[in-house]
Tab-separated table of C-alpha atoms in Angstrom:
chain	number	residue	atom	x	y	z
Q	1	MET	CA	86.882	90.394	73.615
Q	2	ASN	CA	88.798	89.643	76.816
Q	3	LYS	CA	86.983	91.314	79.748
Q	4	PHE	CA	90.234	92.593	81.211
Q	5	ILE	CA	91.097	94.332	77.939
Q	6	LYS	CA	87.591	95.774	77.796
Q	7	TYR	CA	88.050	97.530	81.116
Q	8	PHE	CA	91.410	98.958	80.124
Q	9	ILE	CA	89.680	100.362	77.060
Q	10	LEU	CA	86.968	101.728	79.345
Q	11	LEU	CA	89.541	103.350	81.608
Q	12	PHE	CA	91.363	104.865	78.621
Q	13	SER	CA	88.080	106.263	77.336
Q	14	ILE	CA	87.307	107.839	80.703
Q	15	THR	CA	90.792	109.360	80.931
Q	16	PHE	CA	90.446	110.732	77.399
Q	17	LEU	CA	87.159	112.342	78.356
Q	18	PHE	CA	88.859	114.037	81.295
Q	19	ALA	CA	91.426	115.534	78.938
Q	20	SER	CA	88.715	116.932	76.674
Q	21	CYS	CA	87.617	120.526	77.006
Q	22	GLN	CA	84.242	121.034	78.642
Q	23	ASP	CA	82.113	124.135	78.884
Q	24	ASP	CA	81.577	125.819	82.229
Q	25	ASP	CA	77.836	125.174	82.042
Q	26	GLU	CA	78.558	121.426	81.980
Q	27	LYS	CA	80.048	121.547	85.452
Q	28	ILE	CA	78.187	119.401	87.968
Q	29	ASN	CA	78.016	120.236	91.655
Q	30	VAL	CA	78.796	116.835	93.132
Q	31	ASN	CA	78.036	115.897	96.708
Q	32	THR	CA	81.569	114.988	97.798
Q	33	THR	CA	80.274	112.704	100.552
Q	34	GLU	CA	78.858	110.479	97.797
Q	35	THR	CA	81.903	110.391	95.526
Q	36	LEU	CA	84.482	107.625	95.683
Q	37	THR	CA	88.107	107.297	94.680
Q	38	ASN	CA	90.287	104.209	94.484
Q	39	THR	CA	91.385	104.796	98.100
Q	40	SER	CA	87.921	105.262	99.605
Q	41	PRO	CA	86.974	102.678	102.245
Q	42	LEU	CA	83.800	101.749	100.368
Q	43	SER	CA	85.788	101.093	97.192
Q	44	SER	CA	87.832	98.462	99.014
Q	45	LEU	CA	84.685	96.872	100.418
Q	46	LEU	CA	83.077	96.742	96.974
Q	47	LEU	CA	86.154	94.973	95.636
Q	48	ARG	CA	85.779	92.319	98.331
Q	49	VAL	CA	82.055	91.899	97.688
Q	50	SER	CA	82.411	91.632	93.900
Q	51	GLN	CA	85.666	89.668	93.526
Q	52	ASN	CA	85.807	86.051	92.456
Q	53	PRO	CA	85.739	84.111	95.762
Q	54	THR	CA	89.227	82.695	96.272
Q	55	SER	CA	89.383	81.612	99.916
Q	56	ASN	CA	86.685	78.934	99.922
Q	57	ASP	CA	89.092	76.371	98.467
Q	58	ASN	CA	92.156	77.211	100.559
Q	59	VAL	CA	92.212	73.664	101.905
Q	60	VAL	CA	93.030	72.623	98.336
Q	61	ASP	CA	95.335	75.362	97.006
Q	62	ASN	CA	96.449	77.062	100.261
Q	63	SER	CA	96.123	80.484	98.632
Q	64	SER	CA	93.546	83.283	98.458
Q	65	CYS	CA	95.184	84.641	95.327
Q	66	PHE	CA	93.071	82.447	93.063
Q	67	SER	CA	90.525	79.641	93.105
Q	68	ILE	CA	90.616	76.249	91.389
Q	69	GLN	CA	87.881	75.673	88.844
Q	70	LEU	CA	85.869	72.548	89.531
Q	71	PRO	CA	85.805	69.687	88.931
Q	72	VAL	CA	89.403	68.902	89.852
Q	73	THR	CA	91.111	65.706	90.961
Q	74	VAL	CA	93.542	65.807	93.871
Q	75	ILE	CA	95.692	63.249	95.633
Q	76	VAL	CA	96.058	63.365	99.430
Q	77	ASN	CA	98.016	60.665	101.284
Q	78	SER	CA	97.805	58.418	98.190
Q	79	GLN	CA	94.003	58.868	98.130
Q	80	GLN	CA	92.553	60.205	94.886
Q	81	ILE	CA	89.631	62.565	95.432
Q	82	ILE	CA	87.392	64.098	92.779
Q	83	VAL	CA	86.298	67.541	93.950
Q	84	SER	CA	83.213	68.368	91.913
Q	85	GLU	CA	81.513	70.873	94.271
Q	86	GLU	CA	82.405	72.976	97.293
Q	87	ALA	CA	80.985	70.400	99.700
Q	88	ASP	CA	83.791	68.071	98.619
Q	89	TYR	CA	86.375	70.322	100.246
Q	90	GLN	CA	85.440	68.638	103.517
Q	91	ILE	CA	86.481	65.274	102.050
Q	92	VAL	CA	89.903	66.759	101.323
Q	93	GLN	CA	90.093	68.198	104.836
Q	94	ASP	CA	89.180	64.812	106.331
Q	95	ALA	CA	91.893	63.121	104.270
Q	96	ILE	CA	94.454	65.647	105.476
Q	97	GLU	CA	93.492	65.080	109.107
Q	98	ALA	CA	93.328	61.289	108.826
Q	99	PHE	CA	96.995	60.839	109.746
Q	100	SER	CA	99.221	62.783	112.089
Q	101	ASN	CA	102.575	61.651	110.676
Q	102	ASP	CA	102.157	62.593	107.008
Q	103	ASP	CA	103.047	65.689	104.988
Q	104	ASP	CA	99.420	66.724	104.272
Q	105	ILE	CA	100.378	67.885	100.772
Q	106	VAL	CA	97.531	68.217	98.254
Q	107	ASN	CA	98.699	67.228	94.776
Q	108	PHE	CA	96.700	68.016	91.665
Q	109	VAL	CA	96.056	65.879	88.630
Q	110	TYR	CA	96.963	68.274	85.803
Q	111	PRO	CA	96.004	70.212	83.792
Q	112	ILE	CA	93.961	72.469	86.071
Q	113	THR	CA	92.342	75.863	85.506
Q	114	ILE	CA	92.634	78.636	88.063
Q	115	LYS	CA	90.601	81.824	88.314
Q	116	PHE	CA	92.005	85.013	89.835
Q	117	GLN	CA	90.168	87.618	91.896
Q	118	ASN	CA	89.553	89.671	88.727
Q	119	PHE	CA	87.881	86.609	87.092
Q	120	GLN	CA	90.741	86.034	84.639
Q	121	THR	CA	91.593	82.354	84.138
Q	122	GLN	CA	94.829	80.484	83.453
Q	123	VAL	CA	95.470	76.854	82.576
Q	124	LEU	CA	98.314	75.228	84.521
Q	125	GLN	CA	99.960	72.175	82.970
Q	126	ASN	CA	102.095	71.035	85.887
Q	127	ALA	CA	103.320	71.758	89.415
Q	128	ASN	CA	105.999	74.130	88.118
Q	129	ASP	CA	103.311	76.340	86.587
Q	130	LEU	CA	101.522	76.384	89.938
Q	131	ASP	CA	104.720	77.307	91.788
Q	132	ASP	CA	105.282	80.198	89.374
Q	133	VAL	CA	101.788	81.560	90.018
Q	134	LEU	CA	102.174	81.228	93.794
Q	135	ASP	CA	105.512	83.056	93.658
Q	136	ASN	CA	103.852	85.944	91.830
Q	137	CYS	CA	100.959	86.019	94.287
Q	138	GLY	CA	103.099	86.550	97.369
Q	139	GLU	CA	101.698	85.986	100.845
Q	140	ASP	CA	98.023	86.270	101.757
Q	141	ASP	CA	98.057	89.322	104.004
Q	142	ASP	CA	94.626	90.850	103.548
Q	143	PHE	CA	91.023	90.139	104.424
Q	144	ASP	CA	89.165	87.585	102.327
Q	145	GLU	CA	86.182	88.217	100.079
Q	146	ILE	CA	82.786	89.088	101.529
Q	147	ASP	CA	80.707	86.551	99.642
Q	148	CYS	CA	77.601	86.135	101.792
Q	149	VAL	CA	76.068	89.373	100.478
Q	150	SER	CA	75.609	90.509	96.913
Q	151	ILE	CA	74.879	93.536	94.758
Q	152	ASN	CA	71.779	93.309	92.569
Q	153	TYR	CA	72.627	94.421	89.047
Q	154	PRO	CA	72.496	96.471	86.977
Q	155	ILE	CA	73.804	99.507	88.828
Q	156	VAL	CA	74.781	102.859	87.342
Q	157	ILE	CA	77.960	104.756	88.198
Q	158	ASN	CA	78.634	108.378	87.274
Q	159	VAL	CA	82.268	109.199	86.519
Q	160	TYR	CA	83.661	112.682	87.240
Q	161	ASP	CA	86.978	114.419	86.795
Q	162	SER	CA	88.907	116.336	89.460
Q	163	ASN	CA	86.830	119.459	88.692
Q	164	ASN	CA	83.594	117.601	89.452
Q	165	GLN	CA	82.607	117.576	85.786
Q	166	LEU	CA	80.547	114.630	84.592
Q	167	ALA	CA	82.683	112.618	82.177
Q	168	ASN	CA	80.709	109.446	81.653
Q	169	THR	CA	77.950	107.210	82.950
Q	170	ILE	CA	78.720	103.500	83.252
Q	171	THR	CA	76.231	100.670	83.668
Q	172	ILE	CA	77.650	97.712	85.597
Q	173	THR	CA	75.917	94.378	85.047
Q	174	SER	CA	78.022	91.821	86.943
Q	175	ASN	CA	80.473	91.189	89.764
Q	176	SER	CA	83.333	90.934	87.288
Q	177	GLY	CA	82.359	94.300	85.844
Q	178	LEU	CA	82.212	95.991	89.250
Q	179	PHE	CA	85.475	94.447	90.468
Q	180	ASN	CA	87.449	95.399	87.367
Q	181	PHE	CA	85.942	98.885	87.335
Q	182	PHE	CA	87.294	99.672	90.806
Q	183	ASP	CA	90.425	97.548	90.446
Q	184	ILE	CA	91.804	99.697	87.611
Q	185	LEU	CA	90.361	103.033	88.750
Q	186	ASP	CA	92.965	105.800	88.376
Q	187	ASP	CA	93.941	108.126	91.219
Q	188	ASN	CA	92.419	111.212	89.592
Q	189	ILE	CA	89.020	109.686	88.850
Q	190	TYR	CA	85.979	110.359	91.037
Q	191	VAL	CA	82.905	108.168	90.789
Q	192	ALA	CA	79.445	108.114	92.345
Q	193	ILE	CA	76.970	105.268	92.549
Q	194	VAL	CA	73.491	106.259	91.407
Q	195	TYR	CA	71.112	105.386	94.246
Q	196	PRO	CA	68.895	103.703	95.183
Q	197	ILE	CA	70.309	100.240	94.586
Q	198	THR	CA	69.294	96.915	96.102
Q	199	VAL	CA	71.532	94.377	97.782
Q	200	THR	CA	70.875	90.897	99.111
Q	201	ASN	CA	71.880	90.123	102.691
Q	202	SER	CA	73.129	86.837	104.141
Q	203	ALA	CA	69.551	85.734	104.845
Q	204	GLY	CA	68.608	86.121	101.172
Q	205	GLN	CA	66.541	89.260	101.758
Q	206	ASN	CA	66.690	92.251	99.425
Q	207	VAL	CA	67.592	95.564	101.071
Q	208	SER	CA	67.242	99.017	99.516
Q	209	ILE	CA	70.357	101.214	99.833
Q	210	ASN	CA	70.210	104.993	99.356
Q	211	SER	CA	73.719	106.299	100.091
Q	212	ASN	CA	77.385	105.437	100.460
Q	213	THR	CA	77.000	105.489	104.236
Q	214	GLU	CA	74.169	102.970	104.111
Q	215	LEU	CA	76.064	100.709	101.718
Q	216	GLU	CA	79.254	100.812	103.773
Q	217	SER	CA	77.357	100.081	106.986
Q	218	PHE	CA	75.505	97.215	105.302
Q	219	ILE	CA	78.732	95.564	104.125
Q	220	ASP	CA	80.579	96.133	107.402
Q	221	GLY	CA	77.620	94.757	109.322
Q	222	SER	CA	77.667	91.633	107.170
Q	223	VAL	CA	81.288	90.717	107.832
Q	224	ASP	CA	80.432	88.615	110.886
Q	225	ASP	CA	77.671	86.845	108.942
Q	226	CYS	CA	80.137	85.533	106.359
Q	227	GLU	CA	81.540	82.251	107.527
Q	228	ASP	CA	85.260	81.877	108.111
Q	229	THR	CA	86.243	79.448	105.373
Q	230	SER	CA	89.873	79.116	106.410
Q	231	GLY	CA	89.107	76.585	109.139
Q	232	ASN	CA	91.168	78.668	111.567
Q	233	PRO	CA	88.952	81.022	113.600
Q	234	ASN	CA	90.601	84.154	114.930
Q	235	PRO	CA	91.974	84.129	118.478
Q	236	PRO	CA	90.568	86.679	120.966
Q	237	PHE	CA	91.123	90.270	119.878
Q	238	GLU	CA	93.276	91.194	122.879
Q	239	ASN	CA	95.618	88.261	122.169
Q	240	VAL	CA	96.121	89.501	118.630
Q	241	LEU	CA	96.580	93.122	119.716
Q	242	ASN	CA	99.217	92.235	122.340
Q	243	ASN	CA	101.247	90.072	119.963
Q	244	GLY	CA	104.039	92.082	118.311
Q	245	SER	CA	104.180	95.645	117.071
Q	246	TRP	CA	101.932	97.375	114.546
Q	247	HIS	CA	101.908	100.269	112.118
Q	248	VAL	CA	99.119	102.347	110.577
Q	249	SER	CA	98.589	100.944	107.095
Q	250	TYR	CA	95.458	103.011	106.408
Q	251	PHE	CA	93.889	106.130	107.922
Q	252	PHE	CA	90.965	107.856	106.238
Q	253	ASP	CA	89.415	111.075	107.547
Q	254	ASP	CA	87.515	112.642	104.624
Q	255	GLN	CA	90.589	111.688	102.592
Q	256	ASP	CA	93.480	109.240	102.742
Q	257	GLU	CA	95.886	110.555	105.426
Q	258	THR	CA	97.895	107.370	105.919
Q	259	THR	CA	101.230	109.050	105.200
Q	260	ASP	CA	100.792	111.238	108.307
Q	261	TYR	CA	101.637	108.157	110.365
Q	262	ASN	CA	104.549	106.774	108.402
Q	263	GLY	CA	107.344	105.576	110.682
Q	264	TYR	CA	105.249	105.106	113.824
Q	265	ASP	CA	105.380	101.674	115.481
Q	266	PHE	CA	102.746	100.787	118.074
Q	267	THR	CA	103.085	98.091	120.733
Q	268	PHE	CA	99.962	97.314	122.772
Q	269	PHE	CA	100.735	95.724	126.138
Q	270	ALA	CA	98.465	93.494	128.210
Q	271	ASN	CA	98.417	96.088	131.020
Q	272	ASN	CA	96.508	98.457	128.670
Q	273	THR	CA	99.469	100.697	127.921
Q	274	ILE	CA	100.867	101.563	124.490
Q	275	GLU	CA	104.446	102.279	123.483
Q	276	VAL	CA	104.855	104.366	120.324
Q	277	ILE	CA	108.264	104.706	118.660
Q	278	LYS	CA	109.274	106.877	115.712
Q	279	ASN	CA	112.884	107.592	114.779
Q	280	SER	CA	114.010	106.094	118.112
Q	281	VAL	CA	111.818	108.607	120.005
Q	282	SER	CA	109.348	106.955	122.357
Q	283	SER	CA	105.972	108.111	123.638
Q	284	THR	CA	103.174	106.377	125.493
Q	285	GLY	CA	99.443	105.852	125.401
Q	286	SER	CA	96.670	103.625	126.688
Q	287	TRP	CA	94.013	101.323	125.263
Q	288	SER	CA	90.881	99.620	126.530
Q	289	THR	CA	88.208	97.405	124.986
Q	290	TYR	CA	84.530	97.218	125.838
Q	291	VAL	CA	81.104	96.490	124.355
Q	292	ASP	CA	78.793	99.391	123.545
Q	293	SER	CA	75.266	98.704	122.219
Q	294	GLY	CA	76.398	95.313	121.005
Q	295	LEU	CA	79.481	96.694	119.223
Q	296	ASN	CA	83.016	95.672	120.194
Q	297	LYS	CA	85.108	98.801	120.628
Q	298	ILE	CA	88.653	99.843	121.450
Q	299	GLU	CA	89.429	103.274	122.876
Q	300	LEU	CA	92.849	104.779	122.162
Q	301	ASP	CA	94.600	107.651	123.973
Q	302	PHE	CA	98.092	109.007	123.304
Q	303	ASP	CA	100.475	111.435	124.985
Q	304	ASN	CA	101.886	112.460	121.604
Q	305	SER	CA	99.828	115.334	120.170
Q	306	ASN	CA	100.722	114.198	116.638
Q	307	LEU	CA	98.504	111.163	117.223
Q	308	GLU	CA	95.442	113.002	118.516
Q	309	GLU	CA	93.358	112.112	115.441
Q	310	LEU	CA	93.715	108.462	116.445
Q	311	GLU	CA	92.198	109.163	119.863
Q	312	GLU	CA	88.714	107.749	119.388
Q	313	ASP	CA	86.439	104.972	120.542
Q	314	TRP	CA	86.902	102.777	117.476
Q	315	ILE	CA	84.484	100.048	116.424
Q	316	ILE	CA	86.326	96.772	115.794
Q	317	ILE	CA	85.018	95.773	112.370
Q	318	GLU	CA	87.217	92.743	111.709
Q	319	TYR	CA	90.697	91.417	112.339
Q	320	THR	CA	93.114	88.643	111.545
Q	321	GLU	CA	96.409	87.808	113.213
Q	322	THR	CA	98.103	90.412	111.002
Q	323	ILE	CA	95.490	93.116	110.303
Q	324	ILE	CA	93.031	95.060	112.478
Q	325	ARG	CA	90.331	97.173	110.804
Q	326	LEU	CA	88.564	99.873	112.842
Q	327	LYS	CA	86.130	102.699	112.161
Q	328	HIS	CA	84.625	105.596	114.090
Q	329	SER	CA	81.357	107.357	113.236
Q	330	SER	CA	80.880	110.869	114.586
Q	331	GLY	CA	77.544	111.446	116.231
Q	332	GLY	CA	77.132	115.025	115.026
Q	333	ASN	CA	78.045	115.243	111.348
Q	334	GLY	CA	77.873	111.577	110.428
Q	335	VAL	CA	81.479	111.488	109.181
Q	336	THR	CA	83.155	108.079	109.402
Q	337	ASP	CA	86.891	107.704	110.006
Q	338	HIS	CA	88.751	104.502	109.174
Q	339	LEU	CA	91.895	103.115	110.796
Q	340	THR	CA	93.773	99.937	109.912
Q	341	PHE	CA	96.738	98.513	111.823
Q	342	THR	CA	99.016	95.972	110.150
Q	343	LYS	CA	101.535	93.885	112.071
Q	344	ASN	CA	105.187	94.713	111.463
């Protein structure tokens, strides 16, 4: 049976269980710090760890929406190249850079098979099929996969309803299973990973993980270890921050509170001041960056009291030219807040 269909059946089964009547003595007291929803920061990280890697071959397909299954034959500047393994991407890159007055277009010898982030495949017969897929993908505007670390399977996930009642227990045995589980997770479903689990770091070492906090910190700490496969390293953080205006695309403080910041536009100036505009009303703030215990941080302050929850010394986790991802861990209660800016 198609894996995608299987997970829709799984989701339907879980939803049906939620609708079923359950006795009061079946109610489970769940530790809410260990439950996840489809908007939890860790859920997004697990999607990136478990997805089919789609950015490694961007030199060939110029898209992180899907990957090209190998082997594939391409034509660059009238040179035919058989790409049979990832190391051959460099041959394609060299062919693109060989001339400065060409169009650098990579043409495929069809048919080709592509694989999406959810591991579904599609056979493309010609360039028109490829154009149709690219049109449906839209622009690449998010962070790439985190493929230098891995989850060691199987892992067990408990599924709860909104009343913290245990509805089901799922055993996940593969990356495709984990990705599709979180990818189609409904808004009203709460899940909890059964710890301990083991993960493998970028050095090939197995690490025991005992909580959501440990797992999130492990993945975040591995971001810098994963090589940038785009061939275009990020410019300095301050250059990105000072280029254009930004909005809050994600804010998580125990729960998703992104909508509290709808309509605010932030412009960060090189003189460490901030201009904030909402509904043509302007306010100001300040920013500064520094290194603390080896961590790159940005501190934000605002005159507008409506933005006081954003006033923290945020750790800079990762950024591109269009997205900045930050987090702040409180020293006392161990709560972690998450803040993401996206360029307007």
